[in-house]
Each structure stands twice: as C-alpha cells, then as structure tokens.
Coordinates of N, CA and C and ligand atoms in Angstrom, one line a residue:
M260 N 30.6 -9.5 45.9 CA 30.6 -10.6 46.9 C 29.5 -10.2 48.0
A261 N 28.7 -11.2 48.4 CA 27.6 -10.9 49.3 C 28.3 -10.5 50.7
S262 N 27.5 -9.6 51.4 CA 28.1 -9.1 52.7 C 28.1 -10.3 53.6
S263 N 29.2 -10.3 54.4 CA 29.4 -11.5 55.2 C 28.8 -11.3 56.6
L264 N 28.4 -12.4 57.2 CA 27.9 -12.3 58.6 C 29.1 -12.2 59.6
K265 N 30.3 -12.5 59.0 CA 31.5 -12.5 59.9 C 32.0 -11.1 60.2
G266 N 33.0 -11.0 61.0 CA 33.6 -9.8 61.3 C 33.1 -9.2 62.6
P267 N 33.9 -8.4 63.3 CA 33.5 -7.9 64.6 C 32.6 -6.7 64.4
T268 N 31.6 -6.5 65.4 CA 30.8 -5.3 65.4 C 31.8 -4.1 65.6
P269 N 31.8 -3.1 64.7 CA 32.7 -2.0 64.8 C 32.5 -1.2 66.0
Q270 N 33.6 -0.6 66.6 CA 33.6 0.3 67.7 C 34.5 1.5 67.3
Q271 N 34.2 2.7 67.9 CA 35.0 3.8 67.6 C 36.0 4.1 68.8
H272 N 37.3 4.2 68.5 CA 38.2 4.5 69.6 C 39.2 5.5 69.1
D273 N 39.7 6.3 70.0 CA 40.7 7.4 69.6 C 42.1 6.9 69.8
G274 N 42.8 6.8 68.7 CA 44.1 6.2 68.7 C 45.2 7.3 68.7
S275 N 44.8 8.6 69.0 CA 45.8 9.7 68.9 C 46.9 9.6 69.8
A276 N 46.8 8.9 71.0 CA 47.8 8.8 71.9 C 48.6 7.5 71.8
L277 N 48.3 6.7 70.8 CA 48.9 5.3 70.8 C 50.1 5.3 70.0
R278 N 51.0 4.3 70.3 CA 52.2 3.9 69.5 C 52.0 2.5 69.1
I279 N 52.0 2.2 67.8 CA 51.7 0.9 67.2 C 52.9 0.4 66.4
G280 N 53.2 -0.9 66.7 CA 54.3 -1.5 65.9 C 53.6 -2.5 64.9
I281 N 54.2 -2.6 63.7 CA 53.8 -3.6 62.7 C 55.0 -4.4 62.3
V282 N 55.0 -5.7 62.4 CA 56.0 -6.5 61.9 C 55.4 -7.3 60.7
H283 N 56.0 -7.3 59.5 CA 55.4 -8.0 58.4 C 56.4 -8.9 57.7
A284 N 55.9 -10.1 57.3 CA 56.8 -11.0 56.5 C 56.9 -10.4 55.1
R285 N 57.9 -10.9 54.3 CA 58.1 -10.5 52.9 C 57.7 -11.5 51.9
W286 N 57.4 -12.7 52.4 CA 56.9 -13.8 51.6 C 55.5 -13.4 51.0
N287 N 55.2 -13.7 49.7 CA 53.9 -13.3 49.1 C 53.7 -11.8 49.2
S288 N 54.6 -11.1 48.8 CA 54.6 -9.6 49.0 C 53.5 -8.9 48.2
T289 N 53.0 -9.5 47.1 CA 51.9 -8.9 46.4 C 50.6 -8.9 47.2
I290 N 50.6 -9.8 48.2 CA 49.4 -9.8 49.1 C 49.7 -9.0 50.4
I291 N 51.0 -9.1 50.8 CA 51.4 -8.4 52.0 C 51.2 -6.9 51.8
E292 N 51.6 -6.4 50.7 CA 51.6 -4.9 50.5 C 50.2 -4.3 50.7
P293 N 49.2 -4.8 50.0 CA 47.8 -4.3 50.3 C 47.3 -4.5 51.7
L294 N 47.7 -5.6 52.3 CA 47.3 -5.8 53.7 C 48.0 -4.8 54.6
L295 N 49.2 -4.5 54.3 CA 50.0 -3.5 55.1 C 49.4 -2.1 54.9
K296 N 49.0 -1.8 53.7 CA 48.4 -0.5 53.4 C 47.1 -0.4 54.1
G297 N 46.2 -1.4 54.0 CA 44.9 -1.4 54.7 C 45.0 -1.2 56.2
T298 N 46.1 -1.9 56.8 CA 46.3 -1.8 58.2 C 46.7 -0.4 58.6
K299 N 47.7 0.2 57.9 CA 48.2 1.5 58.2 C 47.1 2.6 57.9
D300 N 46.3 2.4 56.8 CA 45.3 3.4 56.5 C 44.2 3.4 57.7
K301 N 43.9 2.3 58.2 CA 42.9 2.2 59.3 C 43.5 2.8 60.6
L302 N 44.7 2.6 60.8 CA 45.4 3.2 62.0 C 45.3 4.7 61.9
L303 N 45.7 5.2 60.8 CA 45.6 6.7 60.6 C 44.2 7.2 60.7
A304 N 43.3 6.5 60.1 CA 41.9 6.9 60.2 C 41.3 6.9 61.6
C305 N 42.0 6.1 62.5 CA 41.6 6.1 63.9 C 42.4 7.1 64.7
G306 N 43.2 7.9 64.1 CA 43.9 9.0 64.8 C 45.3 8.7 65.2
V307 N 45.8 7.5 64.9 CA 47.2 7.2 65.3 C 48.1 8.1 64.4
K308 N 49.1 8.7 65.0 CA 50.0 9.6 64.2 C 51.0 8.8 63.4
E309 N 51.3 9.2 62.2 CA 52.2 8.5 61.3 C 53.5 8.2 62.0
K310 N 54.0 9.2 62.8 CA 55.3 9.0 63.5 C 55.2 7.9 64.6
N311 N 54.0 7.6 65.0 CA 53.8 6.5 66.0 C 53.5 5.2 65.5
I312 N 53.7 5.0 64.2 CA 53.5 3.7 63.5 C 54.9 3.3 63.1
V313 N 55.4 2.2 63.7 CA 56.7 1.7 63.3 C 56.6 0.4 62.6
V314 N 57.2 0.3 61.4 CA 57.1 -0.9 60.6 C 58.4 -1.6 60.4
E315 N 58.5 -2.9 60.7 CA 59.7 -3.7 60.5 C 59.3 -4.9 59.7
S316 N 60.3 -5.5 58.9 CA 59.9 -6.7 58.1 C 60.9 -7.8 58.5
V317 N 60.4 -9.0 58.2 CA 61.2 -10.2 58.3 C 61.0 -11.1 57.1
P318 N 61.9 -12.1 56.9 CA 61.7 -12.9 55.6 C 60.4 -13.5 55.5
G319 N 60.0 -14.3 56.5 CA 58.7 -15.0 56.4 C 57.9 -15.1 57.8
S320 N 56.8 -15.7 57.7 CA 55.9 -15.7 58.9 C 56.5 -16.4 60.1
W321 N 57.4 -17.4 59.8 CA 58.0 -18.2 60.9 C 58.8 -17.2 61.8
E322 N 59.3 -16.1 61.3 CA 60.1 -15.2 62.1 C 59.2 -14.1 62.8
L323 N 57.9 -14.1 62.6 CA 57.1 -13.1 63.2 C 57.2 -13.1 64.7
P324 N 57.0 -14.2 65.4 CA 57.0 -14.2 66.9 C 58.3 -13.6 67.5
I325 N 59.4 -14.0 67.0 CA 60.7 -13.5 67.6 C 60.8 -12.0 67.2
A326 N 60.4 -11.6 66.0 CA 60.5 -10.2 65.6 C 59.6 -9.3 66.5
V327 N 58.4 -9.8 66.8 CA 57.5 -9.1 67.7 C 58.1 -8.9 69.1
K328 N 58.7 -10.0 69.6 CA 59.3 -9.9 70.9 C 60.5 -9.0 70.9
S329 N 61.3 -9.0 69.8 CA 62.4 -8.0 69.7 C 62.0 -6.6 69.6
M330 N 60.9 -6.4 68.8 CA 60.4 -5.0 68.7 C 60.0 -4.5 70.0
Y331 N 59.3 -5.3 70.8 CA 58.8 -4.9 72.1 C 60.0 -4.7 73.0
S332 N 60.9 -5.6 73.0 CA 62.1 -5.4 74.0 C 62.9 -4.2 73.6
A333 N 63.1 -4.0 72.4 CA 63.9 -2.8 72.0 C 63.3 -1.5 72.4
S334 N 62.0 -1.4 72.3 CA 61.3 -0.2 72.8 C 61.3 -0.1 74.3
Q335 N 61.2 -1.2 75.0 CA 61.2 -1.2 76.4 C 62.6 -0.7 76.9
V336 N 63.7 -1.2 76.3 CA 65.0 -0.8 76.7 C 65.2 0.6 76.5
Q337 N 64.8 1.1 75.4 CA 65.0 2.6 75.1 C 64.2 3.4 76.0
A338 N 62.9 3.0 76.3 CA 62.1 3.8 77.1 C 62.5 3.8 78.5
S339 N 63.2 2.7 79.0 CA 63.6 2.7 80.4 C 65.0 3.3 80.6
S340 N 65.8 3.5 79.6 CA 67.1 4.0 79.8 C 67.0 5.5 80.0
A341 N 67.9 6.1 81.0 CA 67.8 7.5 81.3 C 68.1 8.3 80.1
G342 N 67.3 9.3 79.8 CA 67.7 10.3 78.7 C 67.4 9.7 77.3
G343 N 66.9 8.5 77.3 CA 66.6 7.9 76.0 C 67.7 7.3 75.3
G344 N 68.9 7.8 75.4 CA 70.1 7.2 74.8 C 69.9 7.2 73.3
S345 N 70.8 6.5 72.6 CA 70.8 6.6 71.1 C 70.6 5.2 70.6
A346 N 70.3 5.1 69.3 CA 70.2 3.8 68.7 C 71.6 3.0 68.9
G347 N 72.6 3.8 68.8 CA 74.0 3.2 69.0 C 74.1 2.6 70.4
D348 N 73.6 3.3 71.4 CA 73.7 2.8 72.8 C 72.9 1.5 72.8
L349 N 71.7 1.5 72.2 CA 70.8 0.4 72.2 C 71.5 -0.8 71.5
L350 N 72.2 -0.5 70.5 CA 72.9 -1.6 69.7 C 74.0 -2.2 70.6
A351 N 74.7 -1.4 71.4 CA 75.7 -1.9 72.2 C 75.1 -2.8 73.3
S352 N 73.9 -2.3 73.8 CA 73.4 -3.0 75.0 C 72.6 -4.3 74.6
S353 N 72.1 -4.3 73.4 CA 71.2 -5.5 73.1 C 71.3 -5.9 71.7
T354 N 72.5 -6.2 71.2 CA 72.6 -6.5 69.8 C 71.9 -7.7 69.4
T355 N 71.4 -8.5 70.4 CA 70.6 -9.7 70.0 C 69.2 -9.3 69.5
D356 N 68.8 -8.1 69.8 CA 67.4 -7.7 69.4 C 67.5 -7.4 67.9
L357 N 66.6 -8.2 67.1 CA 66.5 -8.0 65.7 C 66.3 -6.5 65.4
T358 N 65.4 -5.9 66.2 CA 65.0 -4.5 65.8 C 65.9 -3.5 66.4
A359 N 67.0 -3.9 67.2 CA 67.9 -2.9 67.8 C 68.6 -2.2 66.7
L360 N 68.6 -2.8 65.5 CA 69.4 -2.1 64.4 C 68.6 -1.0 63.8
S361 N 67.3 -0.9 64.2 CA 66.5 0.1 63.5 C 66.2 1.3 64.5
S362 N 66.8 2.5 64.2 CA 66.6 3.6 65.1 C 65.1 4.0 65.2
S363 N 64.4 3.7 64.2 CA 63.0 4.1 64.2 C 62.2 3.3 65.3
T364 N 62.8 2.1 65.7 CA 62.1 1.3 66.7 C 62.4 1.8 68.1
A365 N 63.6 2.3 68.3 CA 64.1 2.6 69.6 C 63.4 3.8 70.1
S366 N 62.3 3.7 70.8 CA 61.6 4.9 71.4 C 60.6 4.4 72.4
A367 N 59.5 5.1 72.5 CA 58.5 4.9 73.6 C 57.9 3.5 73.4
P368 N 57.4 2.9 74.5 CA 56.8 1.5 74.4 C 55.6 1.5 73.5
F369 N 55.4 0.3 72.9 CA 54.2 0.2 72.0 C 53.0 -0.2 72.8
D370 N 51.8 0.3 72.3 CA 50.5 -0.1 72.9 C 50.0 -1.4 72.3
A371 N 50.4 -1.7 71.1 CA 50.0 -2.9 70.5 C 51.0 -3.2 69.3
I372 N 51.1 -4.4 69.0 CA 51.9 -4.8 67.8 C 51.1 -5.7 66.9
I373 N 51.2 -5.4 65.6 CA 50.4 -6.2 64.6 C 51.4 -7.0 63.8
A374 N 51.1 -8.3 63.8 CA 52.0 -9.3 63.0 C 51.3 -9.7 61.7
I375 N 51.9 -9.4 60.6 CA 51.3 -9.6 59.3 C 52.1 -10.6 58.5
G376 N 51.4 -11.7 58.0 CA 52.0 -12.7 57.2 C 51.0 -13.3 56.3
V377 N 51.5 -14.0 55.2 CA 50.6 -14.7 54.3 C 51.1 -16.1 54.1
L378 N 50.4 -17.1 54.6 CA 50.8 -18.5 54.3 C 49.8 -19.1 53.4
I379 N 50.3 -19.6 52.3 CA 49.4 -20.2 51.2 C 49.8 -21.7 51.1
K380 N 48.8 -22.5 51.2 CA 49.0 -24.0 51.2 C 49.7 -24.4 49.9
G381 N 50.7 -25.2 50.0 CA 51.4 -25.7 48.9 C 51.1 -27.2 48.8
E382 N 52.1 -27.9 48.2 CA 51.9 -29.4 48.0 C 52.4 -30.2 49.2
T383 N 53.1 -29.5 50.1 CA 53.7 -30.3 51.2 C 53.0 -29.8 52.5
M384 N 53.5 -30.4 53.6 CA 52.9 -30.1 55.0 C 53.6 -28.8 55.6
H385 N 54.4 -28.2 54.8 CA 55.2 -27.0 55.3 C 54.2 -26.0 55.9
F386 N 53.1 -25.7 55.1 CA 52.1 -24.7 55.5 C 51.5 -25.0 56.8
E387 N 51.1 -26.3 57.1 CA 50.5 -26.7 58.4 C 51.4 -26.4 59.5
Y388 N 52.7 -26.8 59.3 CA 53.6 -26.7 60.5 C 53.9 -25.2 60.8
I389 N 54.1 -24.4 59.8 CA 54.4 -23.0 60.0 C 53.1 -22.3 60.6
S390 N 51.9 -22.6 60.0 CA 50.7 -21.9 60.5 C 50.5 -22.2 62.0
D391 N 50.7 -23.5 62.3 CA 50.4 -23.9 63.7 C 51.4 -23.2 64.7
A392 N 52.7 -23.3 64.3 CA 53.8 -22.7 65.1 C 53.6 -21.2 65.3
V393 N 53.3 -20.5 64.2 CA 53.3 -19.1 64.3 C 52.1 -18.6 65.1
S394 N 50.9 -19.3 64.9 CA 49.7 -18.9 65.7 C 49.9 -19.1 67.2
H395 N 50.5 -20.2 67.5 CA 50.8 -20.5 68.9 C 51.9 -19.5 69.4
G396 N 52.9 -19.3 68.6 CA 54.0 -18.4 69.0 C 53.5 -17.0 69.3
L397 N 52.6 -16.5 68.4 CA 52.2 -15.1 68.6 C 51.2 -15.0 69.8
M398 N 50.4 -16.0 70.0 CA 49.6 -16.0 71.2 C 50.4 -16.0 72.5
R399 N 51.5 -16.9 72.5 CA 52.3 -17.0 73.7 C 53.1 -15.7 73.9
T400 N 53.5 -15.1 72.8 CA 54.3 -13.8 72.9 C 53.4 -12.7 73.6
Q401 N 52.2 -12.6 73.1 CA 51.3 -11.5 73.7 C 51.0 -11.8 75.2
L402 N 50.8 -13.1 75.5 CA 50.5 -13.4 76.9 C 51.8 -13.2 77.8
D403 N 52.9 -13.7 77.3 CA 54.2 -13.5 78.1 C 54.5 -12.1 78.3
L404 N 54.4 -11.3 77.2 CA 54.8 -9.9 77.3 C 53.7 -8.9 77.9
G405 N 52.5 -9.4 77.8 CA 51.4 -8.5 78.3 C 51.1 -7.4 77.4
I406 N 51.4 -7.5 76.1 CA 51.0 -6.5 75.1 C 50.2 -7.1 74.0
P407 N 49.1 -6.4 73.6 CA 48.3 -7.0 72.5 C 49.1 -7.3 71.3
V408 N 49.1 -8.5 70.8 CA 49.7 -8.8 69.5 C 48.5 -9.2 68.6
I409 N 48.3 -8.4 67.5 CA 47.2 -8.7 66.7 C 47.6 -9.7 65.6
F410 N 46.7 -10.7 65.5 CA 47.0 -11.9 64.5 C 46.6 -11.5 63.1
G411 N 47.6 -11.0 62.4 CA 47.4 -10.6 61.0 C 48.0 -11.6 60.0
V412 N 47.9 -12.9 60.3 CA 48.5 -13.9 59.4 C 47.4 -14.6 58.7
L413 N 47.4 -14.4 57.3 CA 46.4 -15.2 56.5 C 46.9 -16.6 56.3
T414 N 46.1 -17.6 56.6 CA 46.5 -19.0 56.3 C 45.4 -19.5 55.3
V415 N 45.8 -19.4 54.1 CA 44.8 -19.7 53.0 C 45.2 -20.9 52.1
L416 N 44.2 -21.3 51.4 CA 44.4 -22.6 50.6 C 44.7 -22.3 49.1
S417 N 44.6 -21.0 48.7 CA 44.8 -20.7 47.3 C 45.1 -19.2 47.2
D418 N 45.7 -18.9 46.0 CA 46.0 -17.5 45.7 C 44.7 -16.6 45.7
E419 N 43.7 -17.2 45.2 CA 42.4 -16.5 45.1 C 41.9 -16.1 46.5
Q420 N 42.0 -17.0 47.5 CA 41.6 -16.7 48.8 C 42.4 -15.6 49.4
A421 N 43.7 -15.6 49.1 CA 44.6 -14.6 49.6 C 44.2 -13.2 49.0
K422 N 44.0 -13.2 47.7 CA 43.6 -11.9 47.1 C 42.3 -11.4 47.6
A423 N 41.4 -12.3 47.9 CA 40.1 -11.8 48.4 C 40.2 -11.2 49.8
R424 N 41.1 -11.7 50.6 CA 41.3 -11.2 52.0 C 42.2 -10.0 52.0
A425 N 42.8 -9.7 50.9 CA 43.6 -8.5 50.8 C 42.9 -7.4 50.1
G426 N 41.6 -7.7 49.8 CA 40.7 -6.7 49.1 C 41.1 -6.5 47.7
L427 N 41.7 -7.5 47.0 CA 42.1 -7.3 45.7 C 41.1 -7.8 44.6
L428 N 40.0 -8.4 45.1 CA 39.0 -8.9 44.2 C 37.8 -7.9 44.3
S429 N 37.0 -7.8 43.3 CA 35.8 -6.9 43.3 C 34.9 -7.3 44.5
G430 N 34.6 -6.3 45.3 CA 33.7 -6.5 46.4 C 34.3 -7.2 47.6
S431 N 35.6 -7.4 47.5 CA 36.2 -8.1 48.7 C 36.7 -7.1 49.7
H432 N 36.9 -7.6 50.9 CA 37.3 -6.8 52.1 C 38.7 -7.0 52.5
N433 N 39.4 -5.9 52.7 CA 40.8 -6.0 53.1 C 40.9 -6.2 54.6
H434 N 41.4 -7.4 55.0 CA 41.4 -7.8 56.4 C 42.4 -6.9 57.2
G435 N 43.3 -6.2 56.6 CA 44.2 -5.3 57.3 C 43.5 -4.3 58.0
E436 N 42.3 -3.9 57.5 CA 41.5 -2.8 58.2 C 41.0 -3.3 59.5
D437 N 40.7 -4.6 59.6 CA 40.2 -5.2 60.9 C 41.4 -5.2 61.9
W438 N 42.6 -5.5 61.4 CA 43.7 -5.6 62.3 C 44.1 -4.3 62.8
G439 N 44.0 -3.2 62.0 CA 44.2 -1.9 62.5 C 43.2 -1.5 63.5
S440 N 42.0 -1.8 63.3 CA 40.9 -1.5 64.3 C 41.1 -2.2 65.6
A441 N 41.5 -3.5 65.5 CA 41.7 -4.3 66.7 C 42.9 -3.7 67.5
A442 N 44.0 -3.3 66.8 CA 45.1 -2.7 67.5 C 44.8 -1.5 68.3
V443 N 44.0 -0.6 67.7 CA 43.6 0.6 68.3 C 42.7 0.3 69.5
E444 N 41.7 -0.6 69.3 CA 40.8 -0.9 70.5 C 41.6 -1.5 71.6
L445 N 42.4 -2.5 71.3 CA 43.2 -3.1 72.4 C 44.2 -2.2 73.1
G446 N 44.8 -1.3 72.2 CA 45.7 -0.3 72.8 C 45.1 0.7 73.7
V447 N 43.9 1.1 73.3 CA 43.1 2.1 74.2 C 42.7 1.4 75.4
K448 N 42.1 0.2 75.3 CA 41.6 -0.5 76.5 C 42.7 -0.9 77.4
R449 N 43.9 -1.2 76.9 CA 45.0 -1.6 77.7 C 45.4 -0.5 78.6
G450 N 45.4 0.7 78.0 CA 45.9 1.9 78.7 C 44.8 2.5 79.6
A451 N 43.6 2.1 79.5 CA 42.5 2.7 80.2 C 42.6 2.5 81.8
Ligands
INI589 O1 55.4 -16.2 55.2 C1 55.5 -17.3 54.6 N1 56.7 -18.0 54.8 C2 56.8 -19.2 54.2 N2 58.0 -19.9 54.4 C3 59.2 -19.3 55.0 C4 59.2 -19.3 56.5 O2 58.2 -18.5 57.0 C5 60.6 -18.9 57.0 O3 60.8 -17.6 56.6 C6 61.7 -19.8 56.5 O4 61.3 -21.2 56.8 C7 63.0 -19.5 57.2 O5 62.9 -19.6 58.6 C8 55.8 -19.7 53.4 N3 55.9 -21.0 52.7 O6 57.0 -21.7 52.9 O7 55.0 -21.4 51.9 C9 54.6 -18.9 53.2 O8 53.7 -19.3 52.4 N4 54.5 -17.7 53.8

C-alpha cells in the first residue's frame, strides 16, 4: 500500500510515569484484538509500565462513553479514599460504576483513557446512529472529566477497510499504534 500523507507527525514522549486505561468493545473482535495489541505494544514501547495499563471491555461501542466515565470515576474514588481501601470498599461505595467490579481498575488516577471500538456499516442506519452518538459521547466525556479520551473507534464501510486499519492487510498500518502514541503524548502534556 502506498505510504499515506495522513497521520500525525511523530513525537517522542516518555510514558514511564503514566497510568493508561483502555476500554474496548467486543463487537467485531477479530479486528478489535489486533487494534488492542497495537495500542498496548505502542504504550509499552513508549515506556508505560505493564502494570499501569488497565484494560476493561464492554459489549459494543455504544457502551464506550459510560465505561470510560466509570473507569475514570472508579480510579478517582480509590485514589481519593484514605489508605486506598479495597476493591470491596469501592464496590460498597459505588456499585453503579461498571468498573468498580474490577480490582485492577481501582487504583491511582489515569492520565489518559483509550476507547476502542469497530463499527462496520450494515444494511440499516444502525451504524450511523451509533457512530454519531459514540463520537459525541466520547468527546463530551473527555471535556466534562478533563481527561484525554483517545478516539479509537473505527467507523468503516466494509470488512476490508476494517482489516486495513487493524494492520491485517499487506503493507497496512495498525491504527492502534497511533492511539497509543496519542495517549502518551496527551498524558505527558496534561501532567506537565
Ligand atoms: O461495536 C459495535 N457495536 C455494534 N452494535 C452494538 C451496540 O454498540 C451496543 O452494544 C448494543 O446496541 C447494546 O447497547 C455494532 N453494530 O450493531 O453493527 C458494531 O458494528 N460495532
């Protein structure tokens, strides 16, 4: 595939002090999995520690905005409670948080959260409605919460387009790498 004019000019940032959350949908998992791997590999390559990458999943992209907000809230509750408390304490205090059930989430605040989903156009308008709602929902979530939420949602018109953007076709680029880089850059700049 010819090199594209698209894509951000790369920058180098040290992610060693960052804590990054990833929320991914489970729809179209054959595309989600390589995107998730590309994202995590890039985070690790930028110095983010494995223990500081927290991954949660939801059924589909529609659930991404609320899951990002819950992941953020769960970590804030844990970080602000004296002594840290336990996941059980967190469960008692905020059982409405989707991610309160995951002890791996209940810890220090996140510097950025990456939302990963794959929406593929079908024969109905479902694709349009979910794509529009999720993109606006994720933008509103990051502005409301004041935390970078990286838009890792593919909105494609065919399986081939999805495979190409997951790096599954010869010479294609895995967009998860861009999302990992963006999370590190925004996380570092946010804390600067
Ligand atoms: O992540 C996706 N969710 C999809 N639907 C499920 C949706 O995100 C919700 O999980 C569901 O509506 C329940 O709220 C998709 N389609 O319907 O085509 C899709 O392509 N991708």
